[in-house]
CSV table of C-alpha atoms and ligand atoms in Angstrom, one decimal:
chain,number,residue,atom,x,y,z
A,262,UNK,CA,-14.8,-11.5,-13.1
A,263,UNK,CA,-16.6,-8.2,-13.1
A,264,UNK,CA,-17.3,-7.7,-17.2
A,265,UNK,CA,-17.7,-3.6,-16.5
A,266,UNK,CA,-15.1,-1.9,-19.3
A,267,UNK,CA,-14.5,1.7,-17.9
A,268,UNK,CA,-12.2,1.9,-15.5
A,269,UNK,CA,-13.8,0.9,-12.1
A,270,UNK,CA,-12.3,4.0,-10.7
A,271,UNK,CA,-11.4,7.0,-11.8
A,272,UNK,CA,-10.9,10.5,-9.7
A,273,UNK,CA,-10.4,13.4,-11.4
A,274,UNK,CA,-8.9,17.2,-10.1
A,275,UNK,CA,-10.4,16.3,-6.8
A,276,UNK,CA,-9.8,19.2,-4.0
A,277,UNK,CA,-10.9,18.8,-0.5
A,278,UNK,CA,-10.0,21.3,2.3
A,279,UNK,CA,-10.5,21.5,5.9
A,280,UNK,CA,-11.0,25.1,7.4
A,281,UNK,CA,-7.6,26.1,6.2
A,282,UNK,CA,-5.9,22.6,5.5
A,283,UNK,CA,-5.8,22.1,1.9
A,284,UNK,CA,-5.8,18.2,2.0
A,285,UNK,CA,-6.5,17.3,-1.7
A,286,UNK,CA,-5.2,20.0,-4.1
A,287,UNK,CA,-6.8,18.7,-7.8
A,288,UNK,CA,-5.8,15.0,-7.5
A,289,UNK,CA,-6.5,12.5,-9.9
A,290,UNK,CA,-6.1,8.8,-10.6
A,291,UNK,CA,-7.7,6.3,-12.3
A,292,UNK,CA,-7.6,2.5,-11.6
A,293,UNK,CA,-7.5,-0.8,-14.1
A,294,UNK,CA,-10.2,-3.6,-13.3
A,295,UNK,CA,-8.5,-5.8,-11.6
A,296,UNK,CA,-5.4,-4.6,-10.6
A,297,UNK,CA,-3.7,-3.0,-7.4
A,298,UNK,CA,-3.3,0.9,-7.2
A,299,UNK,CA,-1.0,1.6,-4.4
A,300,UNK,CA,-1.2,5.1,-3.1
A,301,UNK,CA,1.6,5.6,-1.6
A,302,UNK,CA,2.7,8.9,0.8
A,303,UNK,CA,3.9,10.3,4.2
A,304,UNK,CA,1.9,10.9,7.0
A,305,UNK,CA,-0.9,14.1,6.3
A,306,UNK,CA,-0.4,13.4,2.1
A,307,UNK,CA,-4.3,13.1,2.3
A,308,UNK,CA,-4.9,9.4,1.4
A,309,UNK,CA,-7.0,8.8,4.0
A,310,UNK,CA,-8.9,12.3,2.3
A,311,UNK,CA,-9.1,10.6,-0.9
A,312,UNK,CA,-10.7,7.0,1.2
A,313,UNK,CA,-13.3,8.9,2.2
A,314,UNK,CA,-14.1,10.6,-0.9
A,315,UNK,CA,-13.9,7.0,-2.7
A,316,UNK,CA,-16.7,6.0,-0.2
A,317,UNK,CA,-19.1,8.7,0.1
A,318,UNK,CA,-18.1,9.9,3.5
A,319,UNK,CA,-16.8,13.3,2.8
A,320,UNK,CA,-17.8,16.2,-0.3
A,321,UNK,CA,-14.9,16.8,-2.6
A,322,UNK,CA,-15.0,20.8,-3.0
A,323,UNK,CA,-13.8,20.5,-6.3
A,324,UNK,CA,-13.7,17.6,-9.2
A,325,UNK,CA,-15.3,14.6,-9.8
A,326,UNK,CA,-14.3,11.0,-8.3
A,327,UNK,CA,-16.5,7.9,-10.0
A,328,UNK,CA,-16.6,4.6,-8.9
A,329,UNK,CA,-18.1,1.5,-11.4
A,330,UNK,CA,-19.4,4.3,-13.3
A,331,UNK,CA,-21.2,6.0,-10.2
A,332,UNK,CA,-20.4,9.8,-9.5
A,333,UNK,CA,-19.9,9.7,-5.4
A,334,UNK,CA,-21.4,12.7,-4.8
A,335,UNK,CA,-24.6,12.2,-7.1
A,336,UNK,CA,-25.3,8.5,-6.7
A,337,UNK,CA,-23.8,7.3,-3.8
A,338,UNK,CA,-25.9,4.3,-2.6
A,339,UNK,CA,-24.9,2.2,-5.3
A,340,UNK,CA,-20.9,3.2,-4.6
A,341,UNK,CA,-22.0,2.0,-1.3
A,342,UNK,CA,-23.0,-1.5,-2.6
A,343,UNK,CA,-19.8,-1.4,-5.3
A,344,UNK,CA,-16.9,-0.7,-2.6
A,345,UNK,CA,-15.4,-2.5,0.3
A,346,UNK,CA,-13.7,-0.7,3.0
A,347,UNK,CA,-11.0,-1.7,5.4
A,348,UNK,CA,-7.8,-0.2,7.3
A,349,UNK,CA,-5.6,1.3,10.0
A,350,UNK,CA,-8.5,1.2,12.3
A,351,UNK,CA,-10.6,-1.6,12.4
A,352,UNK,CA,-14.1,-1.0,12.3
A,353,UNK,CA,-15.5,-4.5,14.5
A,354,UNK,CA,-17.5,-4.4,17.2
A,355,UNK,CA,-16.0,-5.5,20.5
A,356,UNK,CA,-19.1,-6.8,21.9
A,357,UNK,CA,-20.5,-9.0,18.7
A,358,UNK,CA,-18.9,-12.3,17.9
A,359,UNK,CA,-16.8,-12.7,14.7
A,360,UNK,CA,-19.7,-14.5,12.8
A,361,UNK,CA,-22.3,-12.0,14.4
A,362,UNK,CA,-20.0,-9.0,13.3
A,363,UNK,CA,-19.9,-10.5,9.6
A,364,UNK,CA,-24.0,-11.1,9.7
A,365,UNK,CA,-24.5,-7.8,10.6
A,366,UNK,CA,-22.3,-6.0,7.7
A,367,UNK,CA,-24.2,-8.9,5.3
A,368,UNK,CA,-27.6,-7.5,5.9
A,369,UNK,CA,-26.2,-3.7,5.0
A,370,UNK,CA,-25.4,-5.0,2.4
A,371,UNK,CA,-28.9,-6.0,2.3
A,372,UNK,CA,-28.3,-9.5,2.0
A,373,UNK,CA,-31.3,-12.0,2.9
A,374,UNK,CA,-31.0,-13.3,6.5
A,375,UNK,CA,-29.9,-16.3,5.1
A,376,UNK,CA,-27.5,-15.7,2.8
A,377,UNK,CA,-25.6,-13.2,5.1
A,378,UNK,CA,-25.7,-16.4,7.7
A,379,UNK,CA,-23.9,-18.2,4.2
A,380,UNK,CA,-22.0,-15.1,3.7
A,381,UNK,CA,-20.2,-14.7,6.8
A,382,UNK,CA,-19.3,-18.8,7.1
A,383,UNK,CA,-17.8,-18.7,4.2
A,384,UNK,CA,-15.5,-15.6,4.6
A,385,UNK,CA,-15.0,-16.7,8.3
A,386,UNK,CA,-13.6,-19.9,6.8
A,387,UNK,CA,-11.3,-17.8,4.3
A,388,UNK,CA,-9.8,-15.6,6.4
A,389,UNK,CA,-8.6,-18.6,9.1
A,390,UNK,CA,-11.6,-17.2,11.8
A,391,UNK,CA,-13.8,-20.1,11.7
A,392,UNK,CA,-12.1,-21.5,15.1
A,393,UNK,CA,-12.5,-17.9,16.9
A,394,UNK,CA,-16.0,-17.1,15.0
A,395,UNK,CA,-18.2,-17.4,18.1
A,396,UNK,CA,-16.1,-15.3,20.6
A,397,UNK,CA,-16.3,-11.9,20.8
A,398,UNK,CA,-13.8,-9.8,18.7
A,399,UNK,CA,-12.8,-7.6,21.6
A,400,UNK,CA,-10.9,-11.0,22.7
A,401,UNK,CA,-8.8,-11.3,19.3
A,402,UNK,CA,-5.4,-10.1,18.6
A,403,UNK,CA,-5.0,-7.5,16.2
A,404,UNK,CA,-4.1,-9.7,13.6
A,405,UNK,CA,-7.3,-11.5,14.1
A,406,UNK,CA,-9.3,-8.0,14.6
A,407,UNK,CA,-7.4,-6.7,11.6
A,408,UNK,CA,-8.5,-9.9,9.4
A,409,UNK,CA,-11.9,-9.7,10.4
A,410,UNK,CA,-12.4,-6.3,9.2
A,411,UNK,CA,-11.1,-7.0,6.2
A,412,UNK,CA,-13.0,-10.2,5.9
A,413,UNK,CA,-16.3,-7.8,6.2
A,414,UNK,CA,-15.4,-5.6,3.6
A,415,UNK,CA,-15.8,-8.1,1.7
A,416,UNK,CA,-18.7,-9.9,2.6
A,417,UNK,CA,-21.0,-8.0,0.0
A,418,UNK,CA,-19.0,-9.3,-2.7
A,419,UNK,CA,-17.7,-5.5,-3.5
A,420,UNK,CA,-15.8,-5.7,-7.2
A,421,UNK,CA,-13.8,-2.2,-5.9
A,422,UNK,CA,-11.8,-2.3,-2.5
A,423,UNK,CA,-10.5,0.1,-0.6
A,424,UNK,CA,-7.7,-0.5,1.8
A,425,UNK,CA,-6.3,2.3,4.4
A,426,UNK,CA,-3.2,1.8,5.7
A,427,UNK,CA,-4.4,-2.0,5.6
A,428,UNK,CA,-1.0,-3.5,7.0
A,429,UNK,CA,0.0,-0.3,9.6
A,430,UNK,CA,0.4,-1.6,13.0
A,431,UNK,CA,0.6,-5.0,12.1
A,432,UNK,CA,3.1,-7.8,13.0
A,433,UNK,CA,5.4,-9.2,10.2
A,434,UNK,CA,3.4,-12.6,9.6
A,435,UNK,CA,-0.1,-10.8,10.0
A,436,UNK,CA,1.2,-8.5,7.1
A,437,UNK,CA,2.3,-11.2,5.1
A,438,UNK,CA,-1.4,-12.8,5.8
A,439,UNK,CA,-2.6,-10.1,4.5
A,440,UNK,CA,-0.8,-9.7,1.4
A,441,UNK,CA,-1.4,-13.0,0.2
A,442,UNK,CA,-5.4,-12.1,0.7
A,443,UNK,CA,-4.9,-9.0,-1.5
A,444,UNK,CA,-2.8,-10.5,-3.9
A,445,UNK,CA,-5.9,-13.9,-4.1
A,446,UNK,CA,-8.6,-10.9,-4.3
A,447,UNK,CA,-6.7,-9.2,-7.3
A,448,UNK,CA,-6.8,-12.4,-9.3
A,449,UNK,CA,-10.6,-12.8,-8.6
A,450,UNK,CA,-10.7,-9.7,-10.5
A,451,UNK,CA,-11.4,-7.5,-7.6
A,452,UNK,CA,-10.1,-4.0,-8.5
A,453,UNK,CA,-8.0,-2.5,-5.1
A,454,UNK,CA,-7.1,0.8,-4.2
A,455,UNK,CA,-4.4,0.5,-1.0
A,456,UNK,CA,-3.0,3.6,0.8
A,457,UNK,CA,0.2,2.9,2.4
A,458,UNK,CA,3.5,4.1,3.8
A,459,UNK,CA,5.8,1.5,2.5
A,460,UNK,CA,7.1,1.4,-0.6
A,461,UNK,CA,7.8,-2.6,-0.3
A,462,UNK,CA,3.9,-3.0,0.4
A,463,UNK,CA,3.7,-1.0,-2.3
A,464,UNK,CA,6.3,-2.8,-4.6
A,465,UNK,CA,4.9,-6.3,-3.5
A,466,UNK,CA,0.8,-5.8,-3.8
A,467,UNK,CA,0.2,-3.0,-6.5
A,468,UNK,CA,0.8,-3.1,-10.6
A,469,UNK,CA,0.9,0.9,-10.5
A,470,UNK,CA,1.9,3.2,-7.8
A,471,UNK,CA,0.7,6.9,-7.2
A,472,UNK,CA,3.2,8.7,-4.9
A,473,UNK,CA,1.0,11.2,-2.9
A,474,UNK,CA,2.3,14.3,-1.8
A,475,UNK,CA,0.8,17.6,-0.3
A,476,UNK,CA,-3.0,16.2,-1.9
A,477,UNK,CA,-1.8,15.5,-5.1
A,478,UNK,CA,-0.5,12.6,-7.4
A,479,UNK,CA,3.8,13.7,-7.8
A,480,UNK,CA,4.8,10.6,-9.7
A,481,UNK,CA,2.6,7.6,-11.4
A,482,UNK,CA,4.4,4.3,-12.6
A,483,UNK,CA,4.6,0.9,-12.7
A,484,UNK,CA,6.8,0.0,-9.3
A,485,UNK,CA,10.0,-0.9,-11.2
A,486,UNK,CA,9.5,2.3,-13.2
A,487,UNK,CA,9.4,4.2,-9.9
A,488,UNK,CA,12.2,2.5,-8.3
A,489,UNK,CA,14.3,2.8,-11.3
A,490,UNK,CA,13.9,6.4,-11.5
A,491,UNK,CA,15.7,6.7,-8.0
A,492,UNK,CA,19.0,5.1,-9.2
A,493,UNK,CA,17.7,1.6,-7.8
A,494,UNK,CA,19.0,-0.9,-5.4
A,495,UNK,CA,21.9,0.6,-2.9
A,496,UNK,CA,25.2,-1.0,-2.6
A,497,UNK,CA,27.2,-0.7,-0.1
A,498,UNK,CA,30.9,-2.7,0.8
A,499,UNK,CA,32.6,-2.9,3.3
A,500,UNK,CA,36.4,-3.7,2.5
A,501,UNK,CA,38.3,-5.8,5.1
A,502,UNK,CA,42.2,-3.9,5.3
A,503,UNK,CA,41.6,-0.2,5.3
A,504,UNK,CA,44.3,1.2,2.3
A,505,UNK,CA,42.5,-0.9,-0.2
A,506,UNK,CA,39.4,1.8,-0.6
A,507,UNK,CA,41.5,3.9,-3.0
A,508,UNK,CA,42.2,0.8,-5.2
A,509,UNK,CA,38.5,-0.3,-4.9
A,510,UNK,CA,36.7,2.8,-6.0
A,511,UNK,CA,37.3,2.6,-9.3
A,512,UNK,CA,36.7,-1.2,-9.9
A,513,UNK,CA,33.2,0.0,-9.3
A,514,UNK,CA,32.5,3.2,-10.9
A,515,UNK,CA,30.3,2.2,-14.0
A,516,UNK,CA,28.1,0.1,-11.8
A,517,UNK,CA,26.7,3.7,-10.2
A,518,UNK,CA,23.6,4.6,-11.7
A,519,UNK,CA,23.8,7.6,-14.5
A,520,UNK,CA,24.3,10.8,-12.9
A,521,UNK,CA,25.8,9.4,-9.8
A,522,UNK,CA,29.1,8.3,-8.1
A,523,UNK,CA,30.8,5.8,-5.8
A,524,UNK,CA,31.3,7.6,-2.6
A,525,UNK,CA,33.7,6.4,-0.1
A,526,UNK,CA,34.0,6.7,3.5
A,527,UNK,CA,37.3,6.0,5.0
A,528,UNK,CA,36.1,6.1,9.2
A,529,UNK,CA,35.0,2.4,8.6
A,530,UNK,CA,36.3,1.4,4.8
A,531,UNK,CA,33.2,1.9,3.3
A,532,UNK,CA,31.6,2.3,0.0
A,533,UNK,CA,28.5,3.8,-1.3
A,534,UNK,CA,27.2,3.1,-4.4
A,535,UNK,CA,23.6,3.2,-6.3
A,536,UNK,CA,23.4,1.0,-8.8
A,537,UNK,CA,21.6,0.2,-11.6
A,538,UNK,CA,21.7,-3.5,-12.3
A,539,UNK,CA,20.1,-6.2,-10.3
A,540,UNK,CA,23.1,-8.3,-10.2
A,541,UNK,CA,25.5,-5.9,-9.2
A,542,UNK,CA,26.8,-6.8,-5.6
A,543,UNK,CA,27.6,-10.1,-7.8
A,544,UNK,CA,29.5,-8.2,-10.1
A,545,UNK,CA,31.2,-6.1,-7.3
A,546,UNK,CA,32.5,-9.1,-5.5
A,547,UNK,CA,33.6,-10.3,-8.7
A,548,UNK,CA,35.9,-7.2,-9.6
A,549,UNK,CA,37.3,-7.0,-5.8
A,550,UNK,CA,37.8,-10.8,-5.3
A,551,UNK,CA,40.0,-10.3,-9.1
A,552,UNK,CA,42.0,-6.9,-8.0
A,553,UNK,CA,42.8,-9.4,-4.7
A,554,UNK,CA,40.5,-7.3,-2.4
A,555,UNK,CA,38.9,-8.5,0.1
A,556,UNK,CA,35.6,-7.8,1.1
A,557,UNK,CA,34.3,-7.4,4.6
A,558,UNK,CA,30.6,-7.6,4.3
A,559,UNK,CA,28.1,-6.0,1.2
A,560,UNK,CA,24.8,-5.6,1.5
A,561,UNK,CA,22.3,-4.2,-1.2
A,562,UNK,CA,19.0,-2.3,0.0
A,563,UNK,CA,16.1,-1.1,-1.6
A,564,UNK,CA,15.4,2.6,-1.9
A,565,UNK,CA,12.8,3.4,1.0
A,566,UNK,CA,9.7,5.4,0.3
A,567,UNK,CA,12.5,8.8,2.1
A,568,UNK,CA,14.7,7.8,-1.1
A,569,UNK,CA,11.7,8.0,-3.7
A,570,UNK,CA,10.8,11.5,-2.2
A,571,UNK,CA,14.4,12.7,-1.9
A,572,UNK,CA,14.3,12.1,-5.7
A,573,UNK,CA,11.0,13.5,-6.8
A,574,UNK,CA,10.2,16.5,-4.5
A,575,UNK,CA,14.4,17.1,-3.1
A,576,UNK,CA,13.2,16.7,0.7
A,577,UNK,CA,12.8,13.7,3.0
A,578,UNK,CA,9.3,12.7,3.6
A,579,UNK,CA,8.8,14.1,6.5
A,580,UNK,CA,5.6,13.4,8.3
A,581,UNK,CA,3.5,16.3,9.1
A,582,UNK,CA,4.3,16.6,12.6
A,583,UNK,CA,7.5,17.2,12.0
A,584,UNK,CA,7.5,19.4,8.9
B,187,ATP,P1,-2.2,9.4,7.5
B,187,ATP,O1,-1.2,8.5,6.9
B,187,ATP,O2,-1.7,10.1,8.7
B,187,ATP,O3,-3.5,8.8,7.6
B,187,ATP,P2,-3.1,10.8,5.1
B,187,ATP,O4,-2.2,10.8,4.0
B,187,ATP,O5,-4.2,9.8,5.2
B,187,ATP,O6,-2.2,10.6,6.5
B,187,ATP,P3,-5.1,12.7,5.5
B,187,ATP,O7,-5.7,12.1,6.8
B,187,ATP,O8,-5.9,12.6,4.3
B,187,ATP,O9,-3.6,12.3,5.3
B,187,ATP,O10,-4.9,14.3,5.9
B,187,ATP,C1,-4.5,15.2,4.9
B,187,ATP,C2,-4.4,16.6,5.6
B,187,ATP,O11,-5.7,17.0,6.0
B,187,ATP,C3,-3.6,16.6,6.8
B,187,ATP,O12,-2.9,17.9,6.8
B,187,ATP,C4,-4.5,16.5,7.9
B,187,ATP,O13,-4.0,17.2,9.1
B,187,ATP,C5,-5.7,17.3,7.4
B,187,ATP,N1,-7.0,16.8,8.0
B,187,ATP,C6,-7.5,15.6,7.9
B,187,ATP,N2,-8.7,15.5,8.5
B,187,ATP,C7,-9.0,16.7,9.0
B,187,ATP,C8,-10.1,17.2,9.7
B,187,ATP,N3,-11.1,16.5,10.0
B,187,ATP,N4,-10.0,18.5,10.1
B,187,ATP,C9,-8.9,19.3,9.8
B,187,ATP,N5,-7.8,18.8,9.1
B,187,ATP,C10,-7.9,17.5,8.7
């Protein structure tokens, strides 16, 4: 554990622009030790922007962005030393072996020869590469290339780590893989800052959420907070004899969330409803099965990172190509 009280980061009215692109527009967060931040936005909402403020690679224009304490623009060797940095596109070297990739990010770190030798044995052996840790890395699968990145990230022991797009491109069980690192690293007290797309990477990794839009933080919240402010979980029935939708709407009108209402679509003898309560397709099945209607199929979904911006900003999150 990492006994440092303030909060190990902490970004404040940060602005960044490109030529004309505004890409942050006075964003700030700040991040519990110990815990998951998900930053969560479209394509172009400028979290990669804000990674490479985080890590010294690019001058905010405006505002300040602190990590352990250290300003990035003023002190940035020892944010160096304090961060670990992984993502979409995996920084290996082809040519080096997994161990020799590992060895090498241990001495930037400035580790003794020795001890990055240790170092890289020991994360090779977390991280499942020990078996492929003396071929090259431009033989693994990206999976493998993915893990390895992440596995030197972390070779210096960094308490703060930043993750870009970490699962993007990745197969189901590599995500997976890789969620159950982030969520071992977070109880080892490492603090994490992950940008992603997805609200259910989101939901699953981070105790807070930021929802990133246009450079700057639109919503901040606990992931059930978030979620709930959209109306939840989405229900939606499908009834087995056509003529019963009229009879079913109203079984389920108070399970719609305030504000909203069942909406019924006759072409296939469906209904639409967002509800507000977890057990609510139970209930629904409940109330048709005792007005003697039968149900066809039902299925509840989660709202997807469109239905979270539909809510807070009235458009879909479009990606920037196509706005
Ligand atoms: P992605 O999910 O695609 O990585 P992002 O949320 O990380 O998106 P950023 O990469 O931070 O977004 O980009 C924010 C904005 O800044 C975008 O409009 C992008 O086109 C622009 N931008 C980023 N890098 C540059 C650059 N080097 N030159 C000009 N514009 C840039």
């Amino acid at each position: 554990m990492h006994t440092y009280t303030e909060p190990p980061v902490e970004v404040e009215d940060l602005a960044v622009t490109y030529g004309r692109v505004t890409a942050l527009a006075g964003l700030s967060l700040r991040i519990e030790a110990g815990t998951v931040m998900g930053v969560l936005g479209p394509n172009g909402a400028g979290k990669t922007t804000l990674i490479k403020v985080l890590s010294t690679l690019l001058r905010p224009s405006r505002g300040t962005a602190r990590v352990m304490g250290h300003d990035v623009v003023r002190d940035p060797l020892p944010v160096r030393l304090a961060i670990g940095l992984a993502g979409q596109y995996a920084a290996v070297d082809p040519e080096l072996t997994g161990r020799e990739n590992l060895e090498m990010v241990g001495r930037l770190y400035r580790l003794p020869r020795a001890e990055a030798r240790r170092r890289a044995g020991e994360v090779l052996e977390r991280f499942d590469l020990t078996a492929a840790a003396d071929r090259r890395a431009g033989t693994y699968s990206g999976g493998m290339r993915r893990r390895l990145d992440l596995a030197a990230s972390l070779t210096g022991r960094p308490p703060v780590l930043l993750l870009d797009e970490p699962t993007t491109g990745l197969d189901p069980r590599s995500r997976q893989e890789l969620w159950a690192i982030v969520d071992e690293l977070r109880t080892e007290g490492t603090t994490v800052l992950l940008t992603t797309q997805y609200l259910e990477e989101a939901d699953r990794l981070a105790q807070r959420i930021a929802v990133v839009d246009a450079g700057t933080v639109i919503a901040e919240g606990a992931p059930a907070e978030l979620k709930a402010g959209v109306g939840t979980d989405i229900l939606r029935v499908r009834l087995a004899e056509p003529g019963t939708l009229t009879a079913a709407t109203p079984l389920l009108a108070d399970l719609a969330a305030a504000g909203t209402a069942v909406l019924s679509d006759p072409s296939n003898s469906e209904l639409t409803v967002r509800v507000a309560r977890p057990d609510a397709s139970v209930e629904a099945l409940r109330r048709l099965d005792d007005g003697g209607l039968r149900v066809a199929t039902i299925q509840v979904t989660q709202p997807s990172l469109d239905d979270v911006f539909l809510t807070l900003t009235g458009r879909t999150a479009t990606t920037e190509e196509s706005r």
